[in-house]
Amino acid sequence: MTADLVKGKGFKGALRYNLQKVEKQQATVLDSTFVSLKEQQIMQEVAMVKALRPNLQKYFYHTSLNFPPEENLADEKLKAIAMEYLEAMGFDQHQYLLFRHFDAGHPHVHLLVNRIGYDGSVVSDSRDYQRTEQVLRKLEKKHGLIQVQSSKQAQERAMTKDELEMMKRKNEPSAKLKLQVIIKDVLNKKPTTEHFIQLLESKGIDVLFNQASTGFVSGISYGYEGLQFKGAHLGQAYKWQAVRQAISYEPERDRQTIRQSNDRVRAPAERRAEEQSAGTTTGAPGTASALSGGRDQKAVPTAADDAVQGAGNLRERIALARTGTEPGHGRAGDENGKAKQGTGGAGTAGEGDQRAEQGRQQVAHPALPHFDPGRVLLGADHDAGAVDQGALKAFEKKPKKKKRLRPSPS
């Protein structure tokens, strides 16, 4: 006997589904706590009890008890089993309906229950799957039903609903099912540890052991078709405790073999991690090193660097523009940029060029090495001396007017 459990926020959907089955003669009502079997009346009674716990969201409990096809039990027997199940789960003072369905190839009963009791108490749903399994095993023994292995005793884990649906879509066994078949076939050969690993690797299965630094092995997992499965996910027969009994395993002899198997499995993952790490630090697109062309290249000045220069340099350039002087020259230059000789013994033309170049390096903006405010204001076709003085004065900081203090009234 198995059970499917569902908890929800509403009674109406499941109630209507089962009542429609009754109308179609595909189900029958085994028992009920409600005065009437009309949907509206039932929902009114449910609402009265729900009002005792208005803040409880999932108050509806729905489960189905499923029996093998060969166990064609009478209605009274099914009712007795269902009632004992409800009592064992704590639903002894609760609203419920029991429906027997005939629309499948095996007998099964649907139980619709209100988790809120008549006194306002609520049945806990903590560990309800584990508790249900324990109740079912006891009921099987009590009523002489076919014994179903518990999940702990099962040597192979059953397929989940998602896996079954995927198998229907692809029309092929799931990776989990194929893995179980391959490992079982290898274990039947009673191989040594080394041979066990080799046989699985030849089938495209990576074997990863949970091995301590001392060499002690406490677990095993299998990688197949891009998926990783722990032994417990496949079943009891695939856990390390069972595998070590099925193969010829000697801890001292096989320590190095297991370590090498782990290295082979982990190496690709570690290599990918190293490549990703290297890509983010050396020349990866969008990184600082890629933009600068490497560590040894100097950083390109940005707008943030401009702010450091302050407003003083701007006023200095404007003042230079008034006199028609190129930034960095000590005096007005001729058309060739050579310093004119003055009194006091100015240097030669070459020395003037050298001084002009030094001045330009000191004053020029790092991000805009040929910045000329006069040319920015007038355009490239105008000389800096033709700058409108009124436009330039707009850049100068005007002194604040002093407020006159008015005499206080006497």
mmCIF file of C-alpha atoms in Angstrom:
data_model
loop_
_atom_site.group_PDB
_atom_site.id
_atom_site.type_symbol
_atom_site.label_atom_id
_atom_site.label_comp_id
_atom_site.label_asym_id
_atom_site.label_seq_id
_atom_site.Cartn_x
_atom_site.Cartn_y
_atom_site.Cartn_z
ATOM 1 C CA MET A 1 0.000 0.000 0.000
ATOM 2 C CA THR A 2 1.261 3.456 -0.913
ATOM 3 C CA ALA A 3 -0.002 6.983 -0.279
ATOM 4 C CA ASP A 4 0.085 10.296 -2.139
ATOM 5 C CA LEU A 5 -0.113 13.378 0.093
ATOM 6 C CA VAL A 6 -1.290 16.852 -0.884
ATOM 7 C CA LYS A 7 -1.760 19.945 1.299
ATOM 8 C CA GLY A 8 -3.524 23.022 0.017
ATOM 9 C CA LYS A 9 -5.421 26.224 0.717
ATOM 10 C CA GLY A 10 -8.814 25.173 -0.639
ATOM 11 C CA PHE A 11 -11.316 22.345 -0.296
ATOM 12 C CA LYS A 12 -13.521 23.111 -3.257
ATOM 13 C CA GLY A 13 -11.389 21.864 -6.171
ATOM 14 C CA ALA A 14 -10.742 18.371 -4.796
ATOM 15 C CA LEU A 15 -14.316 18.126 -3.489
ATOM 16 C CA ARG A 16 -15.815 18.950 -6.885
ATOM 17 C CA TYR A 17 -13.479 16.480 -8.609
ATOM 18 C CA ASN A 18 -14.568 13.608 -6.365
ATOM 19 C CA LEU A 19 -18.275 14.499 -6.479
ATOM 20 C CA GLN A 20 -18.134 14.514 -10.284
ATOM 21 C CA LYS A 21 -16.598 11.041 -10.153
ATOM 22 C CA VAL A 22 -19.565 9.939 -8.047
ATOM 23 C CA GLU A 23 -22.015 11.437 -10.555
ATOM 24 C CA LYS A 24 -20.286 9.527 -13.368
ATOM 25 C CA GLN A 25 -20.453 6.332 -11.275
ATOM 26 C CA GLN A 26 -16.657 6.165 -11.231
ATOM 27 C CA ALA A 27 -16.533 6.545 -7.450
ATOM 28 C CA THR A 28 -18.611 6.006 -4.343
ATOM 29 C CA VAL A 29 -18.686 7.680 -0.922
ATOM 30 C CA LEU A 30 -17.502 5.342 1.828
ATOM 31 C CA ASP A 31 -18.011 7.724 4.751
ATOM 32 C CA SER A 32 -18.431 11.415 5.603
ATOM 33 C CA THR A 33 -18.863 13.699 8.609
ATOM 34 C CA PHE A 34 -20.988 16.234 6.719
ATOM 35 C CA VAL A 35 -24.769 16.559 6.958
ATOM 36 C CA SER A 36 -25.198 16.671 3.193
ATOM 37 C CA LEU A 37 -23.150 15.641 0.153
ATOM 38 C CA LYS A 38 -24.036 18.800 -1.753
ATOM 39 C CA GLU A 39 -21.028 20.965 -2.547
ATOM 40 C CA GLN A 40 -22.495 24.217 -1.225
ATOM 41 C CA GLN A 41 -23.557 22.683 2.082
ATOM 42 C CA ILE A 42 -20.181 21.031 2.592
ATOM 43 C CA MET A 43 -18.304 24.264 1.924
ATOM 44 C CA GLN A 44 -20.470 26.134 4.418
ATOM 45 C CA GLU A 45 -19.660 23.598 7.121
ATOM 46 C CA VAL A 46 -15.958 23.767 6.258
ATOM 47 C CA ALA A 47 -16.056 27.573 6.481
ATOM 48 C CA MET A 48 -17.527 27.392 9.991
ATOM 49 C CA VAL A 49 -14.598 25.314 11.246
ATOM 50 C CA LYS A 50 -12.077 27.319 9.219
ATOM 51 C CA ALA A 51 -13.241 30.437 11.091
ATOM 52 C CA LEU A 52 -11.627 28.969 14.227
ATOM 53 C CA ARG A 53 -8.205 29.437 12.576
ATOM 54 C CA PRO A 54 -8.651 32.271 10.062
ATOM 55 C CA ASN A 55 -4.909 32.846 9.605
ATOM 56 C CA LEU A 56 -4.047 29.230 8.736
ATOM 57 C CA GLN A 57 -3.318 29.046 5.010
ATOM 58 C CA LYS A 58 -2.905 25.340 4.204
ATOM 59 C CA TYR A 59 -5.757 23.789 6.154
ATOM 60 C CA PHE A 60 -6.798 21.224 3.515
ATOM 61 C CA TYR A 61 -5.310 17.698 3.600
ATOM 62 C CA HIS A 62 -5.816 15.280 0.714
ATOM 63 C CA THR A 63 -4.305 11.821 0.402
ATOM 64 C CA SER A 64 -4.979 8.666 -1.587
ATOM 65 C CA LEU A 65 -4.314 5.144 -0.355
ATOM 66 C CA ASN A 66 -3.341 2.872 -3.244
ATOM 67 C CA PHE A 67 -3.478 -0.937 -3.178
ATOM 68 C CA PRO A 68 -2.003 -3.502 -5.606
ATOM 69 C CA PRO A 69 -4.417 -4.777 -8.326
ATOM 70 C CA GLU A 70 -4.592 -8.229 -6.744
ATOM 71 C CA GLU A 71 -5.898 -6.786 -3.472
ATOM 72 C CA ASN A 72 -9.526 -6.247 -4.497
ATOM 73 C CA LEU A 73 -10.861 -5.433 -1.031
ATOM 74 C CA ALA A 74 -14.492 -4.882 -0.085
ATOM 75 C CA ASP A 75 -15.808 -1.395 0.684
ATOM 76 C CA GLU A 76 -16.060 -2.061 4.418
ATOM 77 C CA LYS A 77 -12.446 -3.251 4.521
ATOM 78 C CA LEU A 78 -11.214 -0.189 2.665
ATOM 79 C CA LYS A 79 -13.255 2.062 4.942
ATOM 80 C CA ALA A 80 -11.813 0.432 8.070
ATOM 81 C CA ILE A 81 -8.236 0.857 6.786
ATOM 82 C CA ALA A 82 -8.872 4.487 5.837
ATOM 83 C CA MET A 83 -10.399 5.281 9.240
ATOM 84 C CA GLU A 84 -7.474 3.682 11.075
ATOM 85 C CA TYR A 85 -5.077 5.694 8.940
ATOM 86 C CA LEU A 86 -6.846 8.962 9.841
ATOM 87 C CA GLU A 87 -6.802 8.124 13.539
ATOM 88 C CA ALA A 88 -3.105 7.183 13.470
ATOM 89 C CA MET A 89 -2.277 10.479 11.719
ATOM 90 C CA GLY A 90 -4.166 12.479 14.363
ATOM 91 C CA PHE A 91 -7.424 13.213 12.448
ATOM 92 C CA ASP A 92 -9.812 11.794 15.033
ATOM 93 C CA GLN A 93 -11.952 14.924 15.609
ATOM 94 C CA HIS A 94 -11.918 16.440 12.137
ATOM 95 C CA GLN A 95 -14.157 16.863 9.100
ATOM 96 C CA TYR A 96 -13.504 14.289 6.361
ATOM 97 C CA LEU A 97 -14.881 12.520 3.271
ATOM 98 C CA LEU A 98 -13.818 9.067 2.020
ATOM 99 C CA PHE A 99 -14.233 8.182 -1.687
ATOM 100 C CA ARG A 100 -13.484 4.859 -3.331
ATOM 101 C CA HIS A 101 -12.523 5.223 -6.992
ATOM 102 C CA PHE A 102 -12.977 2.703 -9.816
ATOM 103 C CA ASP A 103 -11.252 4.690 -12.593
ATOM 104 C CA ALA A 104 -7.853 2.942 -12.342
ATOM 105 C CA GLY A 105 -6.502 -0.562 -12.630
ATOM 106 C CA HIS A 106 -6.025 -0.839 -8.867
ATOM 107 C CA PRO A 107 -8.213 -0.136 -5.810
ATOM 108 C CA HIS A 108 -7.623 3.249 -4.183
ATOM 109 C CA VAL A 109 -9.328 5.528 -1.682
ATOM 110 C CA HIS A 110 -9.281 9.343 -1.598
ATOM 111 C CA LEU A 111 -9.388 11.044 1.816
ATOM 112 C CA LEU A 112 -10.340 14.748 2.056
ATOM 113 C CA VAL A 113 -9.692 16.099 5.553
ATOM 114 C CA ASN A 114 -9.787 19.451 7.342
ATOM 115 C CA ARG A 115 -6.600 19.892 9.375
ATOM 116 C CA ILE A 116 -8.497 22.148 11.774
ATOM 117 C CA GLY A 117 -10.358 20.174 14.423
ATOM 118 C CA TYR A 118 -13.760 20.944 15.891
ATOM 119 C CA ASP A 119 -11.990 22.431 18.933
ATOM 120 C CA GLY A 120 -9.742 24.670 16.813
ATOM 121 C CA SER A 121 -6.622 22.499 17.163
ATOM 122 C CA VAL A 122 -4.491 21.873 14.083
ATOM 123 C CA VAL A 123 -2.800 18.601 13.143
ATOM 124 C CA SER A 124 0.901 19.212 12.518
ATOM 125 C CA ASP A 125 2.244 18.374 9.069
ATOM 126 C CA SER A 126 5.808 17.942 10.330
ATOM 127 C CA ARG A 127 7.413 14.781 8.938
ATOM 128 C CA ASP A 128 4.038 13.663 7.595
ATOM 129 C CA TYR A 129 5.639 11.593 4.826
ATOM 130 C CA GLN A 130 7.740 9.615 7.278
ATOM 131 C CA ARG A 131 4.813 9.177 9.657
ATOM 132 C CA THR A 132 2.559 8.048 6.815
ATOM 133 C CA GLU A 133 5.062 5.397 5.763
ATOM 134 C CA GLN A 134 5.257 4.042 9.297
ATOM 135 C CA VAL A 135 1.442 3.911 9.590
ATOM 136 C CA LEU A 136 1.086 2.106 6.259
ATOM 137 C CA ARG A 137 3.586 -0.592 7.226
ATOM 138 C CA LYS A 138 1.667 -1.249 10.449
ATOM 139 C CA LEU A 139 -1.672 -1.406 8.641
ATOM 140 C CA GLU A 140 -0.276 -3.881 6.116
ATOM 141 C CA LYS A 141 0.733 -6.244 8.902
ATOM 142 C CA LYS A 142 -2.524 -5.788 10.847
ATOM 143 C CA HIS A 143 -4.810 -6.497 7.874
ATOM 144 C CA GLY A 144 -2.639 -9.126 6.171
ATOM 145 C CA LEU A 145 -1.931 -6.994 3.121
ATOM 146 C CA ILE A 146 0.987 -7.293 0.697
ATOM 147 C CA GLN A 147 4.095 -5.927 2.383
ATOM 148 C CA VAL A 148 5.755 -3.011 0.614
ATOM 149 C CA GLN A 149 9.423 -2.302 1.273
ATOM 150 C CA SER A 150 10.097 0.922 3.106
ATOM 151 C CA SER A 151 12.273 3.560 1.481
ATOM 152 C CA LYS A 152 15.108 2.670 3.866
ATOM 153 C CA GLN A 153 14.967 -1.023 2.946
ATOM 154 C CA ALA A 154 14.624 -0.515 -0.795
ATOM 155 C CA GLN A 155 17.784 -1.451 -2.656
ATOM 156 C CA GLU A 156 16.900 0.888 -5.521
ATOM 157 C CA ARG A 157 15.251 4.292 -5.316
ATOM 158 C CA ALA A 158 12.111 4.559 -7.389
ATOM 159 C CA MET A 159 11.781 7.074 -10.196
ATOM 160 C CA THR A 160 10.348 10.437 -9.226
ATOM 161 C CA LYS A 161 7.320 11.941 -10.968
ATOM 162 C CA ASP A 162 9.525 14.339 -12.947
ATOM 163 C CA GLU A 163 11.788 11.503 -14.060
ATOM 164 C CA LEU A 164 8.825 9.435 -15.203
ATOM 165 C CA GLU A 165 7.415 12.359 -17.195
ATOM 166 C CA MET A 166 10.815 12.979 -18.811
ATOM 167 C CA MET A 167 11.056 9.304 -19.787
ATOM 168 C CA LYS A 168 7.634 9.540 -21.443
ATOM 169 C CA ARG A 169 8.663 12.649 -23.395
ATOM 170 C CA LYS A 170 12.006 11.283 -24.576
ATOM 171 C CA ASN A 171 10.829 7.671 -24.846
ATOM 172 C CA GLU A 172 14.061 6.452 -23.265
ATOM 173 C CA PRO A 173 15.255 5.510 -19.774
ATOM 174 C CA SER A 174 16.425 8.297 -17.491
ATOM 175 C CA ALA A 175 20.092 8.750 -16.597
ATOM 176 C CA LYS A 176 19.313 7.501 -13.095
ATOM 177 C CA LEU A 177 17.755 4.270 -14.359
ATOM 178 C CA LYS A 178 20.573 3.625 -16.836
ATOM 179 C CA LEU A 179 23.130 4.276 -14.101
ATOM 180 C CA GLN A 180 21.474 1.772 -11.768
ATOM 181 C CA VAL A 181 21.525 -0.912 -14.461
ATOM 182 C CA ILE A 182 25.209 -0.337 -15.354
ATOM 183 C CA ILE A 183 26.459 -0.300 -11.748
ATOM 184 C CA LYS A 184 24.427 -3.400 -10.850
ATOM 185 C CA ASP A 185 25.917 -5.268 -13.815
ATOM 186 C CA VAL A 186 29.462 -4.247 -12.795
ATOM 187 C CA LEU A 187 28.926 -5.255 -9.160
ATOM 188 C CA ASN A 188 27.706 -8.705 -10.246
ATOM 189 C CA LYS A 189 31.189 -9.344 -11.660
ATOM 190 C CA LYS A 190 32.707 -9.141 -8.146
ATOM 191 C CA PRO A 191 35.599 -6.946 -9.348
ATOM 192 C CA THR A 192 38.497 -5.497 -7.400
ATOM 193 C CA THR A 193 38.359 -1.830 -6.531
ATOM 194 C CA GLU A 194 40.633 -0.909 -9.445
ATOM 195 C CA HIS A 195 38.659 -3.054 -11.891
ATOM 196 C CA PHE A 196 35.380 -1.640 -10.553
ATOM 197 C CA ILE A 197 36.555 1.905 -11.303
ATOM 198 C CA GLN A 198 37.899 0.945 -14.735
ATOM 199 C CA LEU A 199 34.676 -0.774 -15.781
ATOM 200 C CA LEU A 200 32.558 2.204 -14.773
ATOM 201 C CA GLU A 201 34.893 4.702 -16.475
ATOM 202 C CA SER A 202 34.702 2.636 -19.674
ATOM 203 C CA LYS A 203 30.923 3.149 -19.547
ATOM 204 C CA GLY A 204 31.305 6.914 -19.197
ATOM 205 C CA ILE A 205 30.770 6.977 -15.417
ATOM 206 C CA ASP A 206 33.034 9.053 -13.154
ATOM 207 C CA VAL A 207 33.522 7.598 -9.688
ATOM 208 C CA LEU A 208 34.198 10.023 -6.842
ATOM 209 C CA PHE A 209 34.957 8.730 -3.347
ATOM 210 C CA ASN A 210 34.608 10.675 -0.126
ATOM 211 C CA GLN A 211 38.137 9.934 1.081
ATOM 212 C CA ALA A 212 39.773 11.477 4.144
ATOM 213 C CA SER A 213 43.462 12.401 4.323
ATOM 214 C CA THR A 214 44.020 9.182 6.272
ATOM 215 C CA GLY A 215 42.640 7.174 3.342
ATOM 216 C CA PHE A 216 39.366 6.265 5.054
ATOM 217 C CA VAL A 217 36.430 6.170 2.607
ATOM 218 C CA SER A 218 32.976 7.087 3.904
ATOM 219 C CA GLY A 219 30.943 7.596 0.749
ATOM 220 C CA ILE A 220 30.716 7.358 -3.034
ATOM 221 C CA SER A 221 29.034 9.274 -5.853
ATOM 222 C CA TYR A 222 28.690 8.733 -9.583
ATOM 223 C CA GLY A 223 28.830 11.227 -12.448
ATOM 224 C CA TYR A 224 26.904 10.292 -15.574
ATOM 225 C CA GLU A 225 25.611 12.278 -18.569
ATOM 226 C CA GLY A 226 26.466 15.562 -16.890
ATOM 227 C CA LEU A 227 24.627 14.654 -13.672
ATOM 228 C CA GLN A 228 26.014 13.765 -10.246
ATOM 229 C CA PHE A 229 24.326 11.125 -8.078
ATOM 230 C CA LYS A 230 25.171 10.195 -4.517
ATOM 231 C CA GLY A 231 24.983 6.492 -3.751
ATOM 232 C CA ALA A 232 21.989 7.094 -1.483
ATOM 233 C CA HIS A 233 20.132 8.782 -4.363
ATOM 234 C CA LEU A 234 20.315 5.554 -6.357
ATOM 235 C CA GLY A 235 19.414 3.200 -3.505
ATOM 236 C CA GLN A 236 20.874 1.216 -0.662
ATOM 237 C CA ALA A 237 22.709 -1.158 -3.035
ATOM 238 C CA TYR A 238 24.748 1.725 -4.480
ATOM 239 C CA LYS A 239 25.957 3.288 -1.236
ATOM 240 C CA TRP A 240 29.588 2.744 -0.258
ATOM 241 C CA GLN A 241 28.680 0.429 2.626
ATOM 242 C CA ALA A 242 27.052 -1.979 0.148
ATOM 243 C CA VAL A 243 29.571 -1.469 -2.659
ATOM 244 C CA ARG A 244 32.575 -2.296 -0.491
ATOM 245 C CA GLN A 245 30.920 -5.609 0.404
ATOM 246 C CA ALA A 246 30.182 -6.415 -3.231
ATOM 247 C CA ILE A 247 33.714 -5.778 -4.545
ATOM 248 C CA SER A 248 37.164 -6.928 -3.455
ATOM 249 C CA TYR A 249 38.194 -3.936 -1.384
ATOM 250 C CA GLU A 250 41.336 -3.640 0.753
ATOM 251 C CA PRO A 251 41.923 -0.214 2.361
ATOM 252 C CA GLU A 252 45.732 -0.266 2.291
ATOM 253 C CA ARG A 253 46.016 -1.703 -1.184
ATOM 254 C CA ASP A 254 43.337 0.514 -2.765
ATOM 255 C CA ARG A 255 44.121 3.830 -1.072
ATOM 256 C CA GLN A 256 46.235 5.147 -3.935
ATOM 257 C CA THR A 257 43.869 3.799 -6.594
ATOM 258 C CA ILE A 258 40.936 5.673 -5.047
ATOM 259 C CA ARG A 259 42.970 8.864 -4.692
ATOM 260 C CA GLN A 260 43.952 8.705 -8.371
ATOM 261 C CA SER A 261 40.307 8.189 -9.362
ATOM 262 C CA ASN A 262 39.354 11.302 -7.392
ATOM 263 C CA ASP A 263 42.145 13.285 -9.070
ATOM 264 C CA ARG A 264 40.895 12.317 -12.539
ATOM 265 C CA VAL A 265 37.347 13.399 -11.700
ATOM 266 C CA ARG A 266 38.334 16.674 -10.037
ATOM 267 C CA ALA A 267 40.991 17.728 -12.554
ATOM 268 C CA PRO A 268 38.581 19.020 -15.255
ATOM 269 C CA ALA A 269 36.614 21.047 -12.720
ATOM 270 C CA GLU A 270 39.772 22.543 -11.221
ATOM 271 C CA ARG A 271 41.098 23.347 -14.689
ATOM 272 C CA ARG A 272 37.906 25.196 -15.582
ATOM 273 C CA ALA A 273 38.091 27.133 -12.316
ATOM 274 C CA GLU A 274 41.705 28.138 -13.026
ATOM 275 C CA GLU A 275 40.818 29.260 -16.553
ATOM 276 C CA GLN A 276 37.935 31.346 -15.268
ATOM 277 C CA SER A 277 40.146 32.882 -12.590
ATOM 278 C CA ALA A 278 42.854 33.691 -15.126
ATOM 279 C CA GLY A 279 40.318 35.217 -17.491
ATOM 280 C CA THR A 280 39.213 37.751 -14.898
ATOM 281 C CA THR A 281 42.750 38.966 -14.076
ATOM 282 C CA THR A 282 44.788 38.862 -17.290
ATOM 283 C CA GLY A 283 43.470 40.595 -20.335
ATOM 284 C CA ALA A 284 39.816 39.618 -20.043
ATOM 285 C CA PRO A 285 37.541 41.908 -22.039
ATOM 286 C CA GLY A 286 36.184 44.727 -19.976
ATOM 287 C CA THR A 287 38.795 44.508 -17.245
ATOM 288 C CA ALA A 288 41.206 47.220 -16.196
ATOM 289 C CA SER A 289 44.234 45.276 -17.394
ATOM 290 C CA ALA A 290 42.695 44.727 -20.812
ATOM 291 C CA LEU A 291 41.886 48.398 -21.217
ATOM 292 C CA SER A 292 45.376 49.452 -20.242
ATOM 293 C CA GLY A 293 47.004 46.740 -22.347
ATOM 294 C CA GLY A 294 48.720 45.015 -19.397
ATOM 295 C CA ARG A 295 50.210 45.728 -16.023
ATOM 296 C CA ASP A 296 53.269 47.584 -17.346
ATOM 297 C CA GLN A 297 51.327 50.176 -19.304
ATOM 298 C CA LYS A 298 50.525 53.495 -17.698
ATOM 299 C CA ALA A 299 46.913 54.203 -16.873
ATOM 300 C CA VAL A 300 45.054 56.437 -19.314
ATOM 301 C CA PRO A 301 43.934 59.682 -17.631
ATOM 302 C CA THR A 302 40.206 59.971 -17.147
ATOM 303 C CA ALA A 303 37.693 62.629 -16.191
ATOM 304 C CA ALA A 304 38.307 61.737 -12.568
ATOM 305 C CA ASP A 305 41.919 62.883 -13.016
ATOM 306 C CA ASP A 306 40.720 66.201 -14.436
ATOM 307 C CA ALA A 307 38.895 67.062 -11.259
ATOM 308 C CA VAL A 308 42.131 66.825 -9.300
ATOM 309 C CA GLN A 309 43.630 69.694 -11.282
ATOM 310 C CA GLY A 310 41.119 72.150 -9.816
ATOM 311 C CA ALA A 311 39.699 75.401 -11.195
ATOM 312 C CA GLY A 312 42.974 77.275 -10.803
ATOM 313 C CA ASN A 313 44.489 75.825 -13.972
ATOM 314 C CA LEU A 314 41.470 76.911 -15.979
ATOM 315 C CA ARG A 315 41.835 80.514 -14.886
ATOM 316 C CA GLU A 316 45.549 80.338 -15.678
ATOM 317 C CA ARG A 317 44.861 79.175 -19.228
ATOM 318 C CA ILE A 318 42.293 81.926 -19.735
ATOM 319 C CA ALA A 319 44.786 84.535 -18.561
ATOM 320 C CA LEU A 320 47.340 83.133 -21.008
ATOM 321 C CA ALA A 321 44.784 83.260 -23.788
ATOM 322 C CA ARG A 322 44.264 86.999 -23.207
ATOM 323 C CA THR A 323 47.889 87.719 -23.958
ATOM 324 C CA GLY A 324 47.935 85.461 -27.000
ATOM 325 C CA THR A 325 50.500 83.206 -25.364
ATOM 326 C CA GLU A 326 50.575 79.461 -25.948
ATOM 327 C CA PRO A 327 50.258 77.535 -22.688
ATOM 328 C CA GLY A 328 53.684 76.835 -21.271
ATOM 329 C CA HIS A 329 55.515 79.748 -23.035
ATOM 330 C CA GLY A 330 57.008 82.413 -20.832
ATOM 331 C CA ARG A 331 56.192 85.201 -23.364
ATOM 332 C CA ALA A 332 54.377 85.777 -26.619
ATOM 333 C CA GLY A 333 55.756 83.531 -29.337
ATOM 334 C CA ASP A 334 56.186 84.065 -33.020
ATOM 335 C CA GLU A 335 54.494 81.953 -35.688
ATOM 336 C CA ASN A 336 57.121 79.223 -35.378
ATOM 337 C CA GLY A 337 56.741 79.026 -31.592
ATOM 338 C CA LYS A 338 60.282 80.346 -31.010
ATOM 339 C CA ALA A 339 60.928 82.641 -28.063
ATOM 340 C CA LYS A 340 61.873 86.200 -29.027
ATOM 341 C CA GLN A 341 65.124 87.544 -27.697
ATOM 342 C CA GLY A 342 64.719 90.325 -25.145
ATOM 343 C CA THR A 343 66.905 92.489 -23.015
ATOM 344 C CA GLY A 344 68.951 90.774 -20.451
ATOM 345 C CA GLY A 345 70.224 88.126 -22.864
ATOM 346 C CA ALA A 346 67.608 85.645 -23.826
ATOM 347 C CA GLY A 347 68.849 82.282 -25.151
ATOM 348 C CA THR A 348 69.003 81.059 -28.704
ATOM 349 C CA ALA A 349 66.068 79.897 -30.707
ATOM 350 C CA GLY A 350 66.845 76.239 -29.848
ATOM 351 C CA GLU A 351 66.939 77.071 -26.159
ATOM 352 C CA GLY A 352 63.612 78.861 -26.531
ATOM 353 C CA ASP A 353 62.093 75.776 -28.095
ATOM 354 C CA GLN A 354 63.445 73.662 -25.260
ATOM 355 C CA ARG A 355 62.017 76.005 -22.618
ATOM 356 C CA ALA A 356 58.714 76.119 -24.462
ATOM 357 C CA GLU A 357 58.552 72.334 -24.528
ATOM 358 C CA GLN A 358 59.329 72.096 -20.797
ATOM 359 C CA GLY A 359 56.653 74.679 -20.017
ATOM 360 C CA ARG A 360 54.136 72.806 -22.126
ATOM 361 C CA GLN A 361 54.849 69.547 -20.265
ATOM 362 C CA GLN A 362 54.366 71.296 -16.928
ATOM 363 C CA VAL A 363 51.139 73.089 -17.721
ATOM 364 C CA ALA A 364 49.439 70.973 -20.373
ATOM 365 C CA HIS A 365 46.433 68.983 -19.166
ATOM 366 C CA PRO A 366 47.261 65.241 -19.006
ATOM 367 C CA ALA A 367 44.114 64.160 -20.760
ATOM 368 C CA LEU A 368 44.009 67.132 -23.197
ATOM 369 C CA PRO A 369 47.664 67.906 -24.026
ATOM 370 C CA HIS A 370 46.867 70.610 -26.639
ATOM 371 C CA PHE A 371 44.031 72.357 -24.845
ATOM 372 C CA ASP A 372 43.682 76.013 -25.865
ATOM 373 C CA PRO A 373 40.685 77.829 -24.327
ATOM 374 C CA GLY A 374 40.880 80.565 -26.957
ATOM 375 C CA ARG A 375 40.513 78.098 -29.786
ATOM 376 C CA VAL A 376 37.729 76.301 -27.947
ATOM 377 C CA LEU A 377 35.777 79.563 -27.674
ATOM 378 C CA LEU A 378 36.458 80.938 -31.175
ATOM 379 C CA GLY A 379 37.171 77.924 -33.287
ATOM 380 C CA ALA A 380 40.296 76.683 -35.014
ATOM 381 C CA ASP A 381 40.273 79.493 -37.615
ATOM 382 C CA HIS A 382 40.645 82.351 -35.133
ATOM 383 C CA ASP A 383 43.669 83.624 -33.307
ATOM 384 C CA ALA A 384 43.701 83.527 -29.528
ATOM 385 C CA GLY A 385 44.213 87.281 -29.436
ATOM 386 C CA ALA A 386 40.812 87.832 -30.989
ATOM 387 C CA VAL A 387 38.990 86.376 -27.979
ATOM 388 C CA ASP A 388 36.095 88.506 -26.812
ATOM 389 C CA GLN A 389 37.207 89.904 -23.486
ATOM 390 C CA GLY A 390 33.625 89.996 -22.226
ATOM 391 C CA ALA A 391 33.266 86.267 -22.827
ATOM 392 C CA LEU A 392 36.479 85.567 -20.951
ATOM 393 C CA LYS A 393 35.515 87.751 -18.004
ATOM 394 C CA ALA A 394 32.508 85.537 -17.491
ATOM 395 C CA PHE A 395 34.917 82.839 -16.325
ATOM 396 C CA GLU A 396 36.504 85.019 -13.687
ATOM 397 C CA LYS A 397 35.322 84.736 -10.143
ATOM 398 C CA LYS A 398 33.478 87.915 -9.229
ATOM 399 C CA PRO A 399 33.953 89.294 -5.715
ATOM 400 C CA LYS A 400 30.962 89.029 -3.483
ATOM 401 C CA LYS A 401 29.180 92.232 -2.607
ATOM 402 C CA LYS A 402 29.368 93.182 1.009
ATOM 403 C CA LYS A 403 26.062 93.551 2.702
ATOM 404 C CA ARG A 404 25.429 96.902 4.226
ATOM 405 C CA LEU A 405 24.298 96.829 7.776
ATOM 406 C CA ARG A 406 21.209 98.875 8.325
ATOM 407 C CA PRO A 407 21.125 100.930 11.522
ATOM 408 C CA SER A 408 18.856 99.478 14.096
ATOM 409 C CA PRO A 409 15.866 101.622 14.927
ATOM 410 C CA SER A 410 16.416 103.715 18.036
#
